[in-house]
Coordinates of C-alpha atoms and ligand atoms in Angstrom, one line a residue:
M1 CA 99.8 97.8 86.8
A2 CA 97.9 100.5 85.0
T3 CA 98.6 101.1 81.3
S4 CA 95.9 103.5 80.8
T5 CA 95.3 106.6 82.7
P6 CA 92.2 105.8 85.0
G7 CA 89.8 108.4 85.3
T8 CA 89.8 110.1 82.1
S9 CA 87.4 108.1 80.0
G10 CA 84.4 107.6 82.1
D11 CA 86.1 105.3 84.7
T12 CA 84.7 105.8 88.0
V13 CA 86.7 107.5 90.9
L14 CA 86.4 106.9 94.5
I15 CA 87.2 109.4 97.2
I16 CA 87.3 108.3 100.8
G17 CA 87.2 111.2 103.3
A18 CA 85.1 113.2 100.8
G19 CA 84.0 115.5 103.5
G20 CA 87.6 116.6 104.7
Q21 CA 89.6 119.7 104.0
L22 CA 91.3 118.1 100.8
G23 CA 88.4 115.7 100.0
L24 CA 85.9 118.3 99.6
E25 CA 88.1 120.3 97.0
L26 CA 89.3 117.1 95.3
T27 CA 85.8 116.0 95.0
H28 CA 84.6 119.2 93.4
E29 CA 87.6 119.2 91.2
L30 CA 87.3 115.7 89.7
R31 CA 83.6 116.0 89.3
Q32 CA 84.4 119.0 86.9
R33 CA 87.1 117.0 85.1
Y34 CA 85.4 113.7 85.0
G35 CA 81.7 114.4 85.4
A36 CA 79.8 114.3 88.6
S37 CA 78.3 110.9 88.2
N38 CA 81.7 109.2 87.9
V39 CA 83.1 110.5 91.2
V40 CA 81.9 108.8 94.1
A41 CA 82.2 110.7 97.3
A42 CA 82.4 108.6 100.4
D43 CA 82.8 109.7 104.1
V44 CA 81.8 108.5 107.6
R45 CA 79.2 111.4 107.8
A46 CA 77.3 113.3 105.3
P47 CA 79.2 116.4 104.3
K48 CA 77.3 119.6 105.1
D49 CA 78.0 121.3 101.6
A50 CA 75.4 120.0 99.0
E51 CA 77.9 120.1 96.3
T52 CA 79.6 117.0 97.8
H53 CA 76.6 115.5 98.9
E54 CA 74.2 115.9 96.1
A55 CA 76.1 116.8 93.0
G56 CA 77.1 113.3 92.4
P57 CA 77.2 109.7 94.1
F58 CA 77.5 110.0 97.8
E59 CA 78.1 106.8 100.2
L60 CA 78.3 106.7 103.8
L61 CA 81.6 104.9 104.5
D62 CA 83.7 104.4 107.5
V63 CA 87.0 102.9 106.2
L64 CA 87.6 100.8 109.1
D65 CA 84.5 98.8 108.1
K66 CA 86.0 96.4 105.6
N67 CA 82.8 94.9 104.7
R68 CA 81.2 98.2 103.6
L69 CA 84.2 99.1 102.1
T70 CA 84.1 95.9 100.0
E71 CA 80.4 96.7 99.4
V72 CA 81.1 100.1 98.0
V73 CA 84.1 99.1 95.8
Q74 CA 81.9 96.4 94.5
Q75 CA 79.2 98.5 93.4
Y76 CA 80.9 101.3 91.6
K77 CA 84.1 99.2 90.4
P78 CA 86.4 102.3 90.9
K79 CA 89.4 102.6 88.6
Q80 CA 91.2 105.0 91.0
V81 CA 90.7 105.3 94.8
Y82 CA 91.8 108.4 96.8
H83 CA 91.9 107.4 100.4
L84 CA 92.1 110.6 102.5
A85 CA 90.5 109.7 105.7
A86 CA 92.8 110.2 108.7
L87 CA 93.2 111.8 112.0
L88 CA 95.7 115.0 111.8
S89 CA 98.5 115.7 114.1
A90 CA 97.0 117.5 116.9
T91 CA 93.8 115.2 117.4
A92 CA 96.0 111.9 116.9
E93 CA 98.2 113.3 119.8
K94 CA 95.0 113.6 121.8
N95 CA 93.6 110.2 120.9
P96 CA 96.6 108.0 119.9
K97 CA 95.1 104.6 119.9
F98 CA 92.3 105.6 117.6
G99 CA 94.7 107.8 115.5
W100 CA 96.9 104.8 114.8
Q101 CA 93.9 102.4 114.3
L102 CA 92.3 105.0 111.8
N103 CA 95.4 105.9 109.8
M104 CA 96.9 102.3 109.6
D105 CA 94.0 99.9 109.5
G106 CA 92.2 102.2 107.1
L107 CA 95.1 102.2 104.8
F108 CA 95.5 98.3 105.0
N109 CA 91.7 98.2 104.3
V110 CA 92.1 100.3 101.1
L111 CA 95.3 98.7 99.9
D112 CA 93.8 95.2 100.4
A113 CA 90.4 96.1 98.7
A114 CA 92.4 97.6 95.8
V115 CA 94.3 94.4 95.2
D116 CA 91.3 92.2 95.8
L117 CA 89.1 93.8 93.9
G118 CA 91.0 95.1 90.9
V119 CA 91.4 98.9 91.5
Q120 CA 94.2 99.9 89.3
Q121 CA 95.6 103.3 91.2
V122 CA 95.4 104.2 94.6
Y123 CA 96.2 107.8 96.1
W124 CA 97.1 108.2 99.7
P125 CA 98.4 111.4 101.2
S126 CA 101.6 111.4 103.4
S127 CA 102.7 114.4 105.2
I128 CA 105.7 116.6 106.2
A129 CA 104.8 115.0 109.7
V130 CA 107.1 112.0 108.6
F131 CA 110.0 114.2 109.7
G132 CA 111.1 114.8 113.3
P133 CA 113.3 116.5 115.3
D134 CA 116.5 114.9 114.3
T135 CA 115.8 115.7 110.4
P136 CA 117.5 118.8 109.0
R137 CA 114.9 121.6 109.2
E138 CA 115.8 123.9 106.4
N139 CA 115.5 122.3 102.8
T140 CA 114.5 118.9 104.0
P141 CA 115.5 116.4 101.5
Q142 CA 113.7 113.4 100.3
L143 CA 116.2 111.0 101.8
T144 CA 117.3 111.9 105.4
I145 CA 116.7 111.0 109.1
M146 CA 113.1 110.7 109.8
N147 CA 112.3 109.7 113.3
P148 CA 108.9 111.4 113.5
N149 CA 107.5 112.1 117.0
T150 CA 103.9 112.3 116.7
I151 CA 101.6 109.3 116.3
Y152 CA 100.5 110.9 113.0
G153 CA 104.0 111.3 111.7
I154 CA 104.7 107.6 112.8
S155 CA 101.6 106.3 111.1
K156 CA 102.4 108.3 108.0
L157 CA 105.9 107.0 107.9
A158 CA 104.7 103.5 108.3
G159 CA 102.2 103.9 105.6
E160 CA 104.6 105.3 103.1
Q161 CA 106.6 102.0 103.6
W162 CA 103.5 99.9 103.5
C163 CA 102.6 101.4 100.3
E164 CA 106.1 100.9 98.7
W165 CA 105.4 97.3 99.8
Y166 CA 102.2 96.8 98.0
F167 CA 103.9 98.2 94.9
R168 CA 106.6 95.9 95.1
K169 CA 104.7 92.8 96.2
H170 CA 101.4 93.3 94.4
G171 CA 102.1 95.6 91.6
L172 CA 99.7 98.0 92.9
D173 CA 100.1 101.3 91.3
V174 CA 99.9 103.3 94.7
R175 CA 101.2 107.1 94.6
S176 CA 101.6 109.5 97.5
L177 CA 102.7 113.0 98.2
R178 CA 103.9 114.4 101.5
Y179 CA 102.0 117.3 101.9
P180 CA 102.9 120.8 103.6
G181 CA 100.1 122.6 105.7
L182 CA 97.2 123.2 103.1
I183 CA 95.3 126.5 102.9
G184 CA 92.1 127.1 101.1
Y185 CA 89.0 129.0 101.3
K186 CA 86.5 126.3 100.6
S187 CA 86.9 124.2 103.7
L188 CA 88.3 124.4 107.1
P189 CA 91.2 121.8 108.1
G190 CA 90.5 119.6 111.3
G191 CA 92.9 119.2 114.1
G192 CA 96.2 119.8 112.4
T193 CA 99.1 121.8 113.3
T194 CA 99.1 124.0 110.4
D195 CA 95.5 125.0 110.8
Y196 CA 96.3 128.4 112.1
A197 CA 97.2 129.3 108.5
V198 CA 93.7 128.9 107.4
D199 CA 92.0 130.3 110.6
I200 CA 94.0 133.5 110.5
Y201 CA 92.4 134.5 107.1
H202 CA 88.9 133.9 108.4
K203 CA 89.6 136.1 111.5
A204 CA 91.1 138.8 109.3
V205 CA 88.1 138.9 107.1
A206 CA 85.6 139.0 109.9
G207 CA 87.3 142.1 111.2
Q208 CA 88.3 140.3 114.4
P209 CA 91.8 139.7 115.9
Y210 CA 93.3 136.4 115.8
E211 CA 95.1 134.5 118.7
C212 CA 97.8 132.3 117.2
F213 CA 98.7 128.9 118.9
L214 CA 102.2 129.0 117.2
K215 CA 105.1 131.5 118.1
E216 CA 105.3 134.3 115.6
D217 CA 108.6 133.1 114.1
T218 CA 107.7 129.4 113.7
Y219 CA 108.4 128.8 109.9
L220 CA 106.6 125.7 108.3
P221 CA 106.3 124.4 104.8
M222 CA 102.7 125.6 103.3
M223 CA 100.8 125.2 100.1
Y224 CA 97.7 126.6 98.6
M225 CA 94.9 124.6 97.7
P226 CA 95.0 125.2 93.8
D227 CA 98.7 123.9 93.9
A228 CA 97.8 120.9 96.1
L229 CA 95.1 120.0 93.7
K230 CA 97.4 120.3 90.8
A231 CA 100.2 118.2 92.3
T232 CA 97.7 115.3 93.2
L233 CA 96.3 115.2 89.8
D234 CA 99.6 115.4 88.0
L235 CA 101.0 113.0 90.3
M236 CA 98.1 110.7 89.3
H237 CA 98.3 111.4 85.8
A238 CA 102.0 110.8 85.1
P239 CA 103.1 107.6 83.3
A240 CA 103.6 105.0 85.8
D241 CA 107.2 104.6 84.9
S242 CA 108.1 108.0 85.6
I243 CA 107.1 107.6 89.3
K244 CA 110.3 106.5 90.6
I245 CA 109.3 107.1 94.5
R246 CA 106.7 104.6 95.7
S247 CA 106.8 105.6 99.5
S248 CA 105.9 109.4 99.1
Y249 CA 107.1 112.5 97.3
N250 CA 108.5 115.6 99.2
L251 CA 106.2 118.5 97.8
G252 CA 106.9 122.2 98.5
A253 CA 105.7 125.5 97.4
M254 CA 106.2 128.1 100.1
S255 CA 107.4 128.5 103.7
F256 CA 106.6 131.2 106.4
S257 CA 105.9 132.1 109.8
P258 CA 102.8 133.6 111.4
K259 CA 104.5 137.0 111.5
E260 CA 105.0 136.8 107.7
I261 CA 101.3 135.7 107.0
T262 CA 100.1 138.6 109.3
A263 CA 102.2 141.0 107.3
S264 CA 100.8 139.6 104.0
I265 CA 97.3 140.1 105.1
Q266 CA 98.2 143.5 106.6
R267 CA 98.8 144.7 103.2
H268 CA 95.1 144.7 102.4
L269 CA 93.8 145.0 105.9
P270 CA 96.2 147.3 107.9
E271 CA 94.1 147.3 111.3
F272 CA 94.5 143.6 111.4
E273 CA 95.9 142.3 114.8
V274 CA 97.3 139.1 115.9
T275 CA 98.5 138.1 119.4
Y276 CA 100.6 134.8 120.2
K277 CA 99.9 132.0 122.7
P278 CA 101.7 128.9 121.8
D279 CA 100.0 125.7 122.9
S280 CA 100.9 122.1 122.6
R281 CA 101.0 122.4 118.8
Q282 CA 104.1 124.5 119.3
Q283 CA 106.2 121.4 120.1
I284 CA 104.8 119.7 116.9
A285 CA 105.7 122.5 114.7
D286 CA 109.3 122.6 116.3
S287 CA 109.8 118.9 115.3
W288 CA 108.8 119.6 111.6
P289 CA 110.8 120.9 108.8
A290 CA 110.7 124.6 108.1
S291 CA 111.1 124.3 104.2
I292 CA 111.2 121.3 102.0
D293 CA 113.4 120.2 99.0
D294 CA 111.2 118.8 96.4
T295 CA 113.6 118.3 93.5
R296 CA 112.7 114.5 93.0
A297 CA 109.1 115.8 92.1
R298 CA 110.2 118.4 89.8
Q299 CA 112.4 116.0 88.1
D300 CA 110.3 112.7 87.8
W301 CA 106.9 114.4 86.9
G302 CA 107.3 118.2 86.3
W303 CA 106.1 119.5 89.6
Q304 CA 106.0 123.3 89.9
P305 CA 104.0 125.3 92.3
D306 CA 101.9 128.5 90.9
F307 CA 101.5 130.5 94.4
D308 CA 103.6 132.1 96.8
L309 CA 102.5 133.9 100.1
D310 CA 101.1 137.2 98.8
K311 CA 99.6 135.5 95.8
M312 CA 97.6 133.2 97.8
T313 CA 96.8 135.7 100.4
D314 CA 95.3 137.9 97.5
D315 CA 93.3 135.0 96.4
M316 CA 92.1 133.7 99.8
L317 CA 91.0 137.2 100.8
L318 CA 88.9 138.0 97.5
H319 CA 87.1 134.6 97.9
L320 CA 86.4 134.8 101.9
K321 CA 85.3 138.5 101.2
Q322 CA 82.9 137.1 98.6
Q323 CA 81.7 134.4 100.7
V324 CA 81.1 136.8 103.7
A325 CA 79.1 139.1 101.2
E326 CA 77.0 136.1 99.7
T327 CA 76.1 134.9 103.3
A328 CA 75.0 138.5 104.4
A329 CA 72.9 138.7 101.1
V330 CA 71.1 135.4 101.7
A331 CA 70.5 136.4 105.4
R332 CA 69.0 139.9 104.2
Ligands
LIG401 N1 98.5 119.7 108.1 C1 99.0 118.7 108.7 C2 98.7 118.7 110.3 O1 98.9 119.8 110.6 C3 100.2 118.1 108.5 O2 100.0 117.3 107.6 O3 98.4 118.0 111.0

């Protein structure tokens, strides 16, 4: 069990899935905090952005390849591993066997490598997808009926139980959060049901209309990326004995519908238009909570979000407009 706080004193940190939506931002944040050379980014393919790929160590790693994982862990001897590689909800429904394999075997490989090779702490993300259509939708409690009905949700719920088991049986300091939909301007999500809430900002800034794949009144729990990074790092730095939940913590920030995010954007861009054409992702969204009770995270390690919908919109639009202006300046 960890007695010090890994990652704060020149210790090495390994991020698996560093090219993904969360991985990219977490890599940047951790490199700023711990120094670029202490943060090893790993992904199944080389990320396009130079900051992840070139600013510090990068390793090509398929988390399903146990030997390669062992090699990377033996080479860098990380104190902390953030294991973020997964297939998200919509993609896993299309490719269920591979979704299950990647999400479960990838986790086993990381947990086993951590136990066998002396990694002190593991972070593994869970999701609101662990809940299902029988779960109370409003203010969904930490402990309640689960019954997820997507492959992604089933794999996350099983993974939570495995994390808790590794903690009990092996004393592995594994920590986890049930993220809501994550929204950021630096990176795009891939294959999730909450992706609309990122795509919509890109269309708005491009001056184009947006066709939304969920109905206008579909409420889902959401979170702005700076809050997600804060929650993740606060959780990882909290004293081990304050972490009372070793499956995964409910985590909330805001809840809104496509209609409400549209109105929030229209405060800045009144001409912005959205139409609705629900697809198979509507069914997934309907099976998930509308809002989350995260009392335990607040009590146990002091969780407190900073961003609500309008504050997030103001920041997203500001940064995306800057990105567009920078791209145009480079093209000139
Ligand atoms: N954002 C994820 C998804 O939509 C949920 O964790 O799949």
